[in-house]
Amino acid sequence: MCGIIAHAGDREALDPLVTGLEKLEYRGYDSAGIAVKNGHGLDVWKCSGQVSDLKRTINTVDSSATLGIGHTRWSTHGPPTDENAHPHTDHSDRVAAVHNGIIENYETLKEKLSEDGYEFTSDTDTEVIPNLIRYYLDHGNEPLAAFEHAVSDLDGSYAIATVIEGNDSIFAARQGSPLVLGLEENSYYLASDVPAFLSQTDTVLYLEDGDVLEVRSDGVEIIDEEGQLAQREVEQVDWQPGETEKAQFDHYMLKEIHSQPESLQKTLEGRFDREKDEIDLDLGLDLSGIDSVQLVACGTSYHAAMFGASLLNQCGVPARSIRASEYDVSAGTPSERTLFIAVTQSGETADTLTALSSAKEAGASTLAVTNVVQSTAAREADEPLYIRAGPEIGVAATKTFSSQAVTLTLLSQFLAEVTDDGSPLDTLPELVSDLSELSNAVEQVLQTSDAERLSREYLNERAYFFIGRGLGCSVAKEGALKFKEVTYEHAEGFASGELKHGPLALVTERTPVFTICVDGSRKTVTNAEEAKTRGAPIVAVSPPDHGIVDTADEHLYVPEMHPICTYLLANVQLQLLSYYSATELDRAIDKPRNLAKSVTVE
């Protein structure tokens, strides 16, 4: 949630700050703002609305400032107003701060500071930060010491960047929220995520929890949580600047749907041997003693976790998919023979990280299935397994779900081979063969899909149901989530057999039922027929020769492959359906109402 960008260097700051905010809008777009050090004080511009609204104001500004911070907000404390937009300043406008996270003790701090005469004008928790720094400055501390004292008073999660009048440094800190440093000749960037400055540099330094930084135009100093000067490894990001552009597409979501052939190739590269029908994930963990698996995730990643858990159970490896926000109340205590798998695109999802920490404390082996190299989950887990999908800008996850599901498919067969009671699928040779052709099959779906026409056919219905069985259930749930995320229409996804246990009461002639059918079972077909007798239109998502075709009113066809691959192709059709339906409804597809890409608060 929320996006931070900061710049210190020789070049003027406004342009990279605005560009960084535009690249970070997937993290929040309720309001935006910038503060720069102008040589005699601080200039602050901020407003409710999107970065484009802020940009119109800043376009008239002539500023030679080279030091500044920026922020695009996803609201937690207080509505999206001008007053609640970041940066926040102390009551004398000497200190400006931007913040991502939650300050849990802000009410106590605010009350104490108010008693001491410090004034507040917003509803946010963030405003205590510049006032705390000002408090310590007023009590004789130098800027760095004042910042460190202020940070030590904070409880909660945060990434913070501040500028102080009369000082040529940016002071920053990280605790539980992402912050990365970009290194360019004669310039430094701080950001919540790499895309903010990828057009300037691909050389990065990932910060760790407890780090405090002083960033100047001539260098960076990092102090770790022990108060010692620290060095962090400098790395090159394996992403290209063009991957964060829309190119010829109208929206990032459509671009990312269409980039799945390439992203899946990267996911699969070097991870299986078609001639030997072997899976090789090059994991350093000894998993031979594992007797159960917990796959823990949120949102779209949870549906990928469901997909993986279902496959593992088919292979004789006991597995559960668990919502990360419910882990502490529903998972029980893992043992040393439990493998905990955190499935998180960003590697920064707060609920998932909390669950990961609990599993580690209990002695479980831990694995992070994530997209972002050196993310918190990747560092905290015993081992990362990267999905290699490349940067995803659209808030509604598409290519990362496909890559997560494919990665977990490979992992399921790997675990089935190395655990005592597991056994890979009898159809593993066919699966390996079809995985090698999956990218081509996705391209075929993209080129032949009828989703755009169907989106118009079923526009403005009362509700939309998505049903499937087994692996199809996770695809149905993901299809419904994608639909509601970008269309704002009511959609539900569930196991097809549950249709008659309540949801059927909602079925009318204005409730299309999208039915995912891949295997030879008649059960889902029967469930669809039950809905059809109540007047519901049935849209089959299936190969063209499946039995559901005789029942359905409309069809979204997918090539017939190994069932696992065919389910993933069905998911692509549902992504296209969601996108085109949202287009017809003129929704803000890349910036859905009330949502943000990376949920870094619990």
Coordinates of C-alpha atoms in Angstrom, one line a residue:
M1 CA 0.0 0.0 0.0
C2 CA 1.2 3.5 -0.8
G3 CA 4.2 4.3 -2.9
I4 CA 7.3 6.2 -1.8
I5 CA 9.9 7.8 -4.1
A6 CA 12.8 10.0 -3.2
H7 CA 15.8 11.5 -5.0
A8 CA 19.1 13.0 -4.0
G9 CA 21.8 13.9 -6.6
D10 CA 23.1 16.3 -9.1
R11 CA 20.0 16.4 -11.4
E12 CA 16.8 18.4 -10.7
A13 CA 14.4 16.3 -8.6
L14 CA 10.9 17.1 -9.8
D15 CA 11.0 15.1 -13.0
P16 CA 12.2 11.8 -11.5
L17 CA 9.9 12.2 -8.5
V18 CA 6.8 12.7 -10.7
T19 CA 7.9 9.8 -13.0
G20 CA 8.4 7.6 -10.0
L21 CA 4.9 8.4 -8.7
E22 CA 3.4 7.6 -12.0
K23 CA 5.2 4.2 -11.9
L24 CA 4.0 3.6 -8.4
E25 CA 0.3 4.4 -8.8
Y26 CA -0.5 0.7 -8.7
R27 CA 0.3 0.9 -5.0
G28 CA -2.2 3.7 -4.3
Y29 CA -4.0 6.5 -6.1
D30 CA -6.2 8.3 -3.6
S31 CA -3.9 11.3 -3.4
A32 CA -0.3 12.3 -4.2
G33 CA 2.3 14.8 -3.2
I34 CA 5.9 16.0 -3.4
A35 CA 8.2 17.9 -1.1
V36 CA 11.6 19.4 -2.2
K37 CA 14.3 21.3 -0.5
N38 CA 14.5 24.6 -2.4
G39 CA 17.6 26.2 -0.8
H40 CA 15.8 28.3 1.7
G41 CA 13.1 26.0 3.0
L42 CA 10.7 23.3 1.8
D43 CA 8.3 23.4 -1.1
V44 CA 5.3 21.1 -0.7
W45 CA 2.7 20.3 -3.3
K46 CA -0.1 17.7 -2.7
C47 CA -3.7 17.0 -3.5
S48 CA -6.4 14.4 -3.4
G49 CA -6.9 12.5 -6.6
Q50 CA -4.3 10.9 -8.9
V51 CA -0.8 11.7 -9.8
S52 CA -2.0 13.4 -13.0
D53 CA -3.9 15.9 -10.8
L54 CA -0.7 16.7 -9.0
K55 CA 1.3 16.8 -12.2
R56 CA -0.9 19.6 -13.6
T57 CA 0.1 21.8 -10.6
I58 CA 3.8 20.9 -10.8
N59 CA 4.0 21.5 -14.5
T60 CA 3.8 25.2 -13.8
V61 CA 6.6 25.1 -11.3
D62 CA 10.2 26.1 -12.0
S63 CA 12.4 24.4 -9.4
S64 CA 16.1 23.6 -9.5
A65 CA 15.8 21.5 -6.3
T66 CA 17.8 18.3 -6.4
L67 CA 16.6 16.8 -3.1
G68 CA 13.0 15.6 -2.6
I69 CA 10.5 13.0 -1.6
G70 CA 7.1 12.0 -3.1
H71 CA 4.2 9.8 -2.2
T72 CA 1.0 8.3 -3.8
R73 CA -1.5 7.1 -1.2
W74 CA -3.8 4.2 -0.5
S75 CA -5.9 5.5 2.4
T76 CA -5.9 3.8 5.8
H77 CA -6.3 6.6 8.4
G78 CA -8.6 9.3 7.1
P79 CA -10.3 9.8 3.7
P80 CA -8.5 10.9 0.6
T81 CA -8.4 14.6 1.1
D82 CA -5.9 17.3 0.4
E83 CA -5.2 17.5 4.2
N84 CA -4.5 13.8 4.4
A85 CA -2.3 13.6 1.4
H86 CA 1.5 13.1 2.0
P87 CA 4.0 14.6 2.4
H88 CA 3.1 15.7 5.9
T89 CA 5.0 18.4 7.7
D90 CA 5.4 19.5 11.2
H91 CA 3.5 22.6 12.3
S92 CA 6.3 24.9 11.3
D93 CA 6.9 23.2 7.9
R94 CA 10.5 22.5 8.8
V95 CA 10.2 18.7 8.4
A96 CA 8.4 16.8 5.6
A97 CA 7.8 13.1 5.7
V98 CA 6.2 10.3 3.5
H99 CA 5.2 7.0 5.0
N100 CA 4.0 3.6 3.9
G101 CA 2.6 1.3 6.7
I102 CA 0.7 1.7 10.0
I103 CA 1.9 3.5 13.1
E104 CA 0.1 1.5 15.7
N105 CA 0.8 3.9 18.6
Y106 CA 0.2 7.1 16.8
E107 CA -2.8 8.2 19.0
T108 CA -0.6 8.0 22.1
L109 CA 2.2 9.9 20.4
K110 CA -0.2 12.5 19.0
E111 CA -1.7 13.1 22.4
K112 CA 1.7 13.7 24.0
L113 CA 2.9 16.0 21.2
S114 CA -0.3 18.0 21.3
E115 CA 0.2 18.5 25.0
D116 CA 3.6 19.9 24.2
G117 CA 2.1 22.4 21.7
Y118 CA 2.6 20.6 18.4
E119 CA -0.3 21.0 16.1
F120 CA -2.0 18.5 13.8
T121 CA -4.2 19.2 10.7
S122 CA -4.9 15.7 9.3
D123 CA -6.6 12.4 10.2
T124 CA -3.5 10.4 9.4
D125 CA -1.1 8.4 11.6
T126 CA 1.8 9.7 9.5
E127 CA 1.6 13.3 10.8
V128 CA 3.2 12.2 14.1
I129 CA 6.4 11.4 12.3
P130 CA 7.5 15.0 11.2
N131 CA 6.3 16.3 14.5
L132 CA 8.3 13.8 16.5
I133 CA 11.4 14.7 14.4
R134 CA 10.7 18.4 15.1
Y135 CA 10.3 17.6 18.8
Y136 CA 13.8 16.0 18.9
L137 CA 15.3 18.8 16.9
D138 CA 13.8 21.3 19.3
H139 CA 15.5 19.5 22.1
G140 CA 19.0 19.9 20.7
N141 CA 19.4 16.9 18.5
E142 CA 21.2 16.9 15.2
P143 CA 19.0 15.9 12.2
L144 CA 20.1 12.2 12.0
A145 CA 19.8 11.8 15.8
A146 CA 16.4 13.4 15.8
F147 CA 15.3 11.1 13.0
E148 CA 16.6 8.0 14.8
H149 CA 15.0 9.0 18.1
A150 CA 11.7 9.5 16.3
V151 CA 11.8 6.2 14.6
S152 CA 12.6 4.4 17.8
D153 CA 9.4 5.8 19.3
L154 CA 7.2 4.2 16.5
D155 CA 5.4 0.9 16.9
G156 CA 4.0 -0.8 13.8
S157 CA 5.2 -1.2 10.2
Y158 CA 6.7 1.6 8.1
A159 CA 8.9 2.7 5.3
I160 CA 9.7 6.4 5.8
A161 CA 11.5 9.1 3.9
T162 CA 12.0 12.6 5.3
V163 CA 13.6 15.9 4.3
I164 CA 14.6 18.6 6.9
E165 CA 15.0 22.3 6.2
G166 CA 18.6 23.4 6.2
N167 CA 19.9 19.8 5.7
D168 CA 21.1 18.2 2.4
S169 CA 20.1 14.7 3.3
I170 CA 17.2 12.4 3.0
F171 CA 16.6 10.3 6.1
A172 CA 14.8 7.0 5.7
A173 CA 13.9 3.9 7.6
R174 CA 12.4 0.5 7.0
Q175 CA 10.4 -1.8 9.3
G176 CA 8.0 -4.3 7.8
S177 CA 7.3 -2.2 4.7
P178 CA 9.4 -2.4 1.5
L179 CA 12.1 0.2 0.6
V180 CA 14.8 -0.2 -2.0
L181 CA 17.7 2.1 -3.0
G182 CA 18.5 2.7 -6.6
L183 CA 22.1 3.7 -7.5
E184 CA 22.9 5.8 -10.5
E185 CA 26.0 7.8 -11.3
N186 CA 25.6 11.1 -9.4
S187 CA 22.0 10.2 -8.2
Y188 CA 20.3 8.0 -5.6
Y189 CA 16.7 6.9 -5.5
L190 CA 14.6 5.5 -2.7
A191 CA 11.4 3.8 -3.6
S192 CA 8.8 1.3 -2.4
D193 CA 9.4 -0.8 -5.6
V194 CA 12.0 -1.0 -8.4
P195 CA 9.7 0.2 -11.2
A196 CA 9.7 3.7 -9.7
F197 CA 13.3 4.3 -11.0
L198 CA 13.9 1.4 -13.4
S199 CA 14.0 3.9 -16.4
Q200 CA 17.0 5.5 -14.6
T201 CA 18.9 2.6 -13.2
D202 CA 18.8 -1.2 -12.7
T203 CA 21.4 -1.2 -9.9
V204 CA 19.8 -1.6 -6.6
L205 CA 20.4 -2.2 -2.9
Y206 CA 17.6 -3.9 -0.9
L207 CA 17.2 -2.6 2.6
E208 CA 16.4 -4.7 5.6
D209 CA 14.1 -4.2 8.6
G210 CA 15.7 -2.0 11.2
D211 CA 17.8 -0.1 8.6
V212 CA 18.1 3.7 9.0
L213 CA 19.6 5.6 6.0
E214 CA 21.1 9.0 5.4
V215 CA 21.2 9.6 1.6
R216 CA 23.2 12.5 0.2
S217 CA 24.1 13.5 -3.3
D218 CA 27.7 12.2 -2.6
G219 CA 26.9 8.9 -0.8
V220 CA 24.7 6.7 1.4
E221 CA 25.2 5.6 5.0
I222 CA 23.2 2.7 6.4
I223 CA 22.8 2.0 10.1
D224 CA 21.4 -1.4 11.1
E225 CA 19.1 -2.2 14.0
E226 CA 22.1 -2.7 16.2
G227 CA 23.2 0.9 15.6
Q228 CA 26.2 -0.3 13.5
L229 CA 27.3 0.9 10.1
A230 CA 26.1 -1.7 7.6
Q231 CA 26.8 -2.8 4.0
R232 CA 24.1 -4.2 1.8
E233 CA 24.8 -6.2 -1.3
V234 CA 24.4 -4.3 -4.6
E235 CA 22.5 -6.2 -7.2
Q236 CA 21.4 -5.8 -10.9
V237 CA 17.7 -6.1 -11.5
D238 CA 16.8 -8.6 -14.3
W239 CA 13.9 -6.4 -15.5
Q240 CA 13.9 -4.2 -18.6
P241 CA 12.4 -0.7 -18.5
G242 CA 10.0 -1.6 -21.3
E243 CA 8.4 -4.2 -19.1
T244 CA 6.9 -1.4 -17.0
E245 CA 5.4 0.4 -20.1
K246 CA 2.0 -0.2 -21.6
A247 CA 3.5 -0.2 -25.2
Q248 CA 0.6 -0.5 -27.7
F249 CA -1.9 -1.7 -25.2
D250 CA -4.6 0.5 -23.7
H251 CA -4.1 -0.8 -20.2
Y252 CA -1.4 -2.6 -18.2
M253 CA -3.9 -5.4 -17.5
L254 CA -4.4 -6.2 -21.1
K255 CA -0.6 -6.0 -21.8
E256 CA 0.1 -8.4 -18.9
I257 CA -2.6 -10.9 -20.1
H258 CA -1.0 -10.9 -23.5
S259 CA 2.6 -11.2 -22.1
Q260 CA 1.7 -14.6 -20.5
P261 CA 3.3 -16.7 -23.3
E262 CA 6.7 -14.9 -22.5
S263 CA 6.3 -14.9 -18.8
L264 CA 5.4 -18.6 -18.7
Q265 CA 8.4 -19.5 -20.8
K266 CA 10.6 -17.7 -18.2
T267 CA 8.8 -19.5 -15.4
L268 CA 9.5 -22.9 -16.9
E269 CA 13.0 -22.4 -18.3
G270 CA 15.5 -24.9 -17.1
R271 CA 13.1 -26.4 -14.6
F272 CA 12.1 -29.7 -16.3
D273 CA 13.7 -32.2 -18.6
R274 CA 11.2 -33.2 -21.3
E275 CA 13.3 -36.2 -22.4
K276 CA 13.6 -37.7 -18.9
D277 CA 10.2 -36.4 -17.6
E278 CA 12.0 -34.9 -14.6
I279 CA 11.4 -31.8 -12.6
D280 CA 14.5 -29.9 -11.3
L281 CA 13.8 -26.8 -9.1
D282 CA 17.4 -26.6 -7.7
L283 CA 16.1 -26.2 -4.1
G284 CA 18.7 -26.2 -1.4
L285 CA 16.2 -27.5 1.2
D286 CA 16.2 -31.2 2.4
L287 CA 12.5 -31.9 2.1
S288 CA 12.7 -35.7 2.4
G289 CA 11.2 -35.7 5.9
I290 CA 8.3 -33.5 5.2
D291 CA 4.9 -35.1 6.0
S292 CA 2.6 -32.1 5.4
V293 CA 2.4 -28.8 3.5
Q294 CA 0.8 -25.5 4.3
L295 CA 0.3 -23.1 1.4
V296 CA -0.4 -19.7 2.8
A297 CA -1.5 -16.6 0.8
C298 CA -4.0 -13.8 0.2
G299 CA -6.2 -12.9 -2.7
T300 CA -5.1 -14.1 -6.1
S301 CA -2.1 -15.8 -4.6
Y302 CA -4.5 -17.8 -2.3
H303 CA -6.2 -19.2 -5.4
A304 CA -2.8 -20.3 -6.8
A305 CA -2.2 -21.8 -3.4
M306 CA -5.5 -23.7 -3.7
F307 CA -4.4 -25.0 -7.1
G308 CA -1.1 -26.2 -5.6
A309 CA -2.7 -27.8 -2.6
S310 CA -5.1 -29.7 -4.7
L311 CA -2.3 -31.1 -6.9
L312 CA -0.2 -32.1 -3.8
N313 CA -3.2 -34.0 -2.3
Q314 CA -3.6 -35.8 -5.7
C315 CA 0.0 -36.9 -5.4
G316 CA -0.4 -38.2 -1.8
V317 CA 1.3 -35.3 -0.1
P318 CA -1.1 -33.9 2.6
A319 CA -1.6 -30.2 1.9
R320 CA -3.8 -27.3 3.0
S321 CA -4.3 -23.9 1.5
I322 CA -4.8 -21.3 4.2
R323 CA -5.7 -17.7 4.0
A324 CA -2.8 -15.8 5.6
S325 CA -5.1 -13.4 7.5
E326 CA -6.6 -16.5 9.2
Y327 CA -3.4 -18.4 9.8
D328 CA -3.2 -17.7 13.5
V329 CA -6.7 -18.9 14.2
S330 CA -7.2 -21.8 11.8
A331 CA -3.8 -23.4 10.9
G332 CA -2.8 -25.0 14.2
T333 CA 0.9 -25.3 15.1
P334 CA 3.1 -26.6 12.3
S335 CA 5.8 -29.2 13.2
E336 CA 9.4 -29.5 12.1
R337 CA 8.1 -31.9 9.5
T338 CA 5.8 -29.3 8.0
L339 CA 6.7 -27.3 4.9
F340 CA 5.3 -23.8 5.0
I341 CA 5.0 -22.2 1.5
A342 CA 4.3 -18.5 1.4
V343 CA 2.8 -17.6 -1.9
T344 CA 3.1 -13.9 -2.5
Q345 CA 3.6 -12.0 -5.7
S346 CA 5.3 -9.0 -4.1
G347 CA 7.0 -10.9 -1.3
E348 CA 5.8 -8.0 0.9
T349 CA 2.2 -9.0 1.8
A350 CA 1.8 -8.2 5.5
D351 CA -0.5 -11.1 6.5
T352 CA 1.6 -13.6 4.7
L353 CA 4.8 -12.4 6.3
T354 CA 3.3 -12.6 9.7
A355 CA 2.2 -16.2 9.1
L356 CA 5.7 -16.9 7.7
S357 CA 7.3 -15.6 10.9
S358 CA 5.0 -17.8 13.1
A359 CA 5.8 -20.9 11.1
K360 CA 9.6 -20.2 11.4
E361 CA 9.2 -19.8 15.2
A362 CA 7.4 -23.2 15.3
G363 CA 10.3 -24.9 13.5
A364 CA 8.7 -25.5 10.1
S365 CA 10.7 -25.5 6.9
T366 CA 9.8 -22.5 4.9
L367 CA 9.7 -21.7 1.2
A368 CA 8.7 -18.4 -0.5
V369 CA 7.0 -18.7 -3.9
T370 CA 7.4 -15.1 -5.0
N371 CA 8.0 -12.8 -8.0
V372 CA 10.4 -10.3 -6.5
V373 CA 14.0 -11.1 -5.9
Q374 CA 15.3 -10.1 -2.5
S375 CA 11.8 -9.3 -1.3
T376 CA 11.1 -9.7 2.4
A377 CA 9.5 -13.1 1.9
A378 CA 12.4 -14.3 -0.2
R379 CA 14.9 -13.2 2.5
E380 CA 12.9 -14.5 5.5
A381 CA 12.1 -17.9 4.1
D382 CA 14.6 -20.7 4.2
E383 CA 14.6 -20.7 0.4
P384 CA 13.0 -18.6 -2.3
L385 CA 11.4 -20.1 -5.4
Y386 CA 11.0 -17.3 -7.9
I387 CA 8.1 -17.4 -10.4
R388 CA 10.0 -15.2 -12.9
A389 CA 7.0 -13.4 -14.2
G390 CA 8.6 -10.0 -14.5
P391 CA 7.2 -6.7 -13.2
E392 CA 3.4 -6.6 -13.0
I393 CA 1.9 -3.1 -12.8
G394 CA -1.9 -3.7 -13.2
V395 CA -3.5 -4.0 -9.8
A396 CA -5.5 -7.1 -10.9
A397 CA -2.9 -9.9 -11.0
T398 CA -3.0 -11.9 -14.2
K399 CA 0.4 -13.2 -15.5
T400 CA 1.6 -13.7 -11.9
F401 CA -1.3 -16.0 -11.2
S402 CA -0.4 -18.1 -14.2
S403 CA 3.2 -18.2 -13.2
Q404 CA 2.4 -19.0 -9.6
A405 CA 0.1 -21.9 -10.6
V406 CA 2.8 -23.3 -13.0
T407 CA 5.5 -23.0 -10.4
L408 CA 3.4 -24.8 -7.8
T409 CA 2.6 -27.4 -10.4
L410 CA 6.3 -28.1 -10.8
L411 CA 6.8 -28.0 -7.1
S412 CA 4.0 -30.5 -6.5
Q413 CA 5.6 -33.1 -8.7
F414 CA 9.0 -32.3 -7.1
L415 CA 7.7 -32.8 -3.6
A416 CA 5.8 -35.9 -4.6
E417 CA 9.1 -37.4 -5.8
V418 CA 11.2 -36.5 -2.7
T419 CA 8.7 -37.1 0.2
D420 CA 8.1 -40.5 1.7
D421 CA 4.5 -41.1 0.8
G422 CA 4.2 -39.0 -2.3
S423 CA 4.0 -40.2 -5.8
P424 CA 4.1 -38.0 -9.0
L425 CA 1.1 -38.1 -11.3
D426 CA 0.8 -41.1 -13.6
T427 CA 0.4 -38.6 -16.4
L428 CA 3.7 -36.8 -15.6
P429 CA 5.2 -37.5 -19.1
E430 CA 2.1 -36.0 -20.8
L431 CA 2.2 -33.0 -18.3
V432 CA 5.8 -32.3 -19.0
S433 CA 5.2 -32.5 -22.7
D434 CA 2.2 -30.2 -22.6
L435 CA 3.9 -27.7 -20.3
S436 CA 6.5 -27.2 -23.0
E437 CA 3.7 -26.2 -25.4
L438 CA 1.7 -24.1 -22.9
S439 CA 3.0 -20.8 -24.1
N440 CA 1.9 -21.6 -27.6
A441 CA -1.5 -22.7 -26.4
V442 CA -1.9 -19.4 -24.4
E443 CA -1.1 -17.5 -27.6
Q444 CA -3.8 -19.5 -29.4
V445 CA -6.4 -18.5 -26.8
L446 CA -5.4 -14.9 -26.9
Q447 CA -5.7 -14.8 -30.7
T448 CA -9.1 -16.7 -30.9
S449 CA -10.9 -15.7 -27.8
D450 CA -14.6 -14.7 -28.0
A451 CA -14.5 -13.0 -24.6
E452 CA -14.9 -9.5 -26.0
R453 CA -18.2 -10.4 -27.7
L454 CA -19.5 -12.3 -24.7
S455 CA -18.6 -9.3 -22.4
R456 CA -21.2 -7.3 -24.4
E457 CA -23.7 -10.1 -24.5
Y458 CA -23.8 -10.4 -20.7
L459 CA -23.3 -6.8 -19.7
N460 CA -25.2 -5.3 -16.7
E461 CA -26.5 -8.6 -15.4
R462 CA -27.7 -9.0 -11.8
A463 CA -24.8 -11.3 -10.7
Y464 CA -22.2 -13.6 -12.2
F465 CA -21.4 -17.1 -11.0
F466 CA -18.2 -19.0 -11.7
I467 CA -18.2 -22.8 -11.0
G468 CA -15.6 -25.6 -11.2
R469 CA -14.5 -28.8 -9.6
G470 CA -11.1 -29.8 -8.2
L471 CA -8.5 -27.6 -9.9
G472 CA -11.4 -25.9 -11.6
C473 CA -12.7 -24.6 -8.3
S474 CA -9.6 -22.5 -7.8
V475 CA -9.8 -21.2 -11.4
A476 CA -13.5 -20.4 -10.8
K477 CA -12.7 -18.4 -7.6
E478 CA -9.9 -16.6 -9.4
G479 CA -12.2 -15.8 -12.3
A480 CA -14.8 -14.3 -10.0
L481 CA -12.2 -12.3 -8.1
K482 CA -10.8 -10.9 -11.3
F483 CA -14.3 -10.0 -12.5
K484 CA -15.3 -8.2 -9.3
E485 CA -12.0 -6.4 -9.0
V486 CA -12.1 -4.6 -12.3
T487 CA -15.9 -4.5 -13.2
Y488 CA -17.2 -3.7 -9.6
E489 CA -20.1 -6.2 -10.4
H490 CA -21.2 -8.9 -8.0
A491 CA -19.5 -12.2 -8.8
E492 CA -19.1 -15.4 -6.9
G493 CA -16.8 -18.4 -7.5
F494 CA -17.3 -21.7 -5.8
A495 CA -17.1 -25.5 -6.1
S496 CA -19.7 -26.5 -8.6
G497 CA -21.3 -29.0 -6.2
E498 CA -22.0 -26.2 -3.7
L499 CA -24.4 -24.5 -6.2
K500 CA -27.4 -26.5 -4.9
H501 CA -26.5 -25.8 -1.2
G502 CA -27.6 -22.2 -1.1
P503 CA -26.4 -20.2 -4.2
L504 CA -29.1 -21.7 -6.4
A505 CA -31.6 -19.4 -4.6
L506 CA -29.9 -16.4 -6.3
V507 CA -30.0 -17.9 -9.8
T508 CA -32.3 -16.2 -12.3
E509 CA -32.3 -15.5 -16.0
R510 CA -30.0 -12.6 -15.2
T511 CA -27.3 -14.7 -13.5
P512 CA -24.8 -16.1 -16.1
V513 CA -23.0 -19.2 -14.9
F514 CA -19.5 -19.5 -16.2
T515 CA -18.8 -23.3 -16.0
I516 CA -15.2 -24.5 -16.1
C517 CA -15.2 -28.1 -17.4
V518 CA -12.0 -29.9 -18.3
D519 CA -12.1 -33.5 -17.1
G520 CA -14.5 -36.2 -18.1
S521 CA -16.7 -36.0 -15.0
R522 CA -20.4 -35.3 -15.5
K523 CA -20.8 -33.7 -12.0
T524 CA -20.1 -30.1 -13.1
V525 CA -22.2 -30.6 -16.2
T526 CA -25.1 -31.7 -13.9
N527 CA -24.6 -28.7 -11.7
A528 CA -24.8 -26.4 -14.7
E529 CA -28.0 -28.1 -15.9
E530 CA -29.5 -27.4 -12.5
A531 CA -28.8 -23.7 -12.9
K532 CA -30.1 -23.8 -16.5
T533 CA -33.5 -25.3 -15.5
R534 CA -33.8 -22.2 -13.2
G535 CA -33.3 -19.9 -16.3
A536 CA -29.6 -19.1 -15.9
P537 CA -27.5 -18.7 -19.1
I538 CA -24.6 -21.2 -19.1
V539 CA -21.3 -20.2 -20.6
A540 CA -19.0 -23.2 -21.0
V541 CA -15.2 -22.7 -20.5
S542 CA -14.0 -26.0 -22.0
P543 CA -12.4 -27.8 -24.9
P544 CA -14.8 -27.8 -27.9
D545 CA -15.7 -31.5 -27.6
H546 CA -16.6 -31.6 -23.9
G547 CA -20.1 -32.7 -22.9
I548 CA -20.8 -29.3 -21.4
V549 CA -21.1 -27.9 -24.9
D550 CA -24.6 -29.6 -25.4
T551 CA -25.9 -27.8 -22.2
A552 CA -24.2 -24.4 -22.7
D553 CA -25.8 -21.3 -24.3
E554 CA -22.3 -19.8 -25.1
H555 CA -18.8 -21.0 -25.1
L556 CA -15.2 -19.9 -24.4
Y557 CA -13.2 -22.6 -26.0
V558 CA -9.7 -23.7 -24.9
P559 CA -7.4 -26.2 -26.5
E560 CA -7.5 -29.7 -25.1
M561 CA -4.2 -30.5 -23.3
H562 CA -3.3 -32.2 -20.0
P563 CA -6.0 -31.1 -17.6
I564 CA -3.6 -29.0 -15.5
C565 CA -2.7 -27.0 -18.6
T566 CA -6.3 -26.8 -19.8
Y567 CA -7.4 -25.3 -16.5
L568 CA -4.7 -22.6 -16.9
L569 CA -6.0 -21.8 -20.4
A570 CA -9.5 -21.5 -19.0
N571 CA -8.1 -18.9 -16.6
V572 CA -6.8 -16.8 -19.5
Q573 CA -10.3 -16.8 -21.0
L574 CA -11.7 -15.5 -17.7
Q575 CA -9.1 -12.8 -17.5
L576 CA -10.1 -11.6 -21.0
L577 CA -13.7 -11.7 -20.0
S578 CA -13.1 -9.6 -17.0
Y579 CA -11.0 -7.1 -18.9
Y580 CA -13.4 -6.6 -21.7
S581 CA -16.4 -6.4 -19.4
A582 CA -14.6 -3.7 -17.4
T583 CA -13.8 -1.9 -20.7
E584 CA -17.5 -1.9 -21.7
L585 CA -18.4 -0.5 -18.3
D586 CA -15.6 2.2 -18.6
R587 CA -14.0 1.2 -15.3
A588 CA -10.5 2.3 -14.1
I589 CA -9.1 -1.0 -15.1
D590 CA -5.5 -0.5 -13.9
K591 CA -6.5 1.4 -10.8
P592 CA -9.6 -0.4 -9.5
R593 CA -11.7 1.4 -6.9
N594 CA -10.4 1.0 -3.3
L595 CA -7.7 -1.5 -4.2
A596 CA -3.9 -1.4 -4.3
K597 CA -1.4 -3.8 -5.7
S598 CA 0.8 -4.7 -2.7
V599 CA -1.1 -5.0 0.6
T600 CA 1.6 -4.2 3.1
V601 CA -0.7 -3.6 6.1
E602 CA -2.6 -6.2 8.1

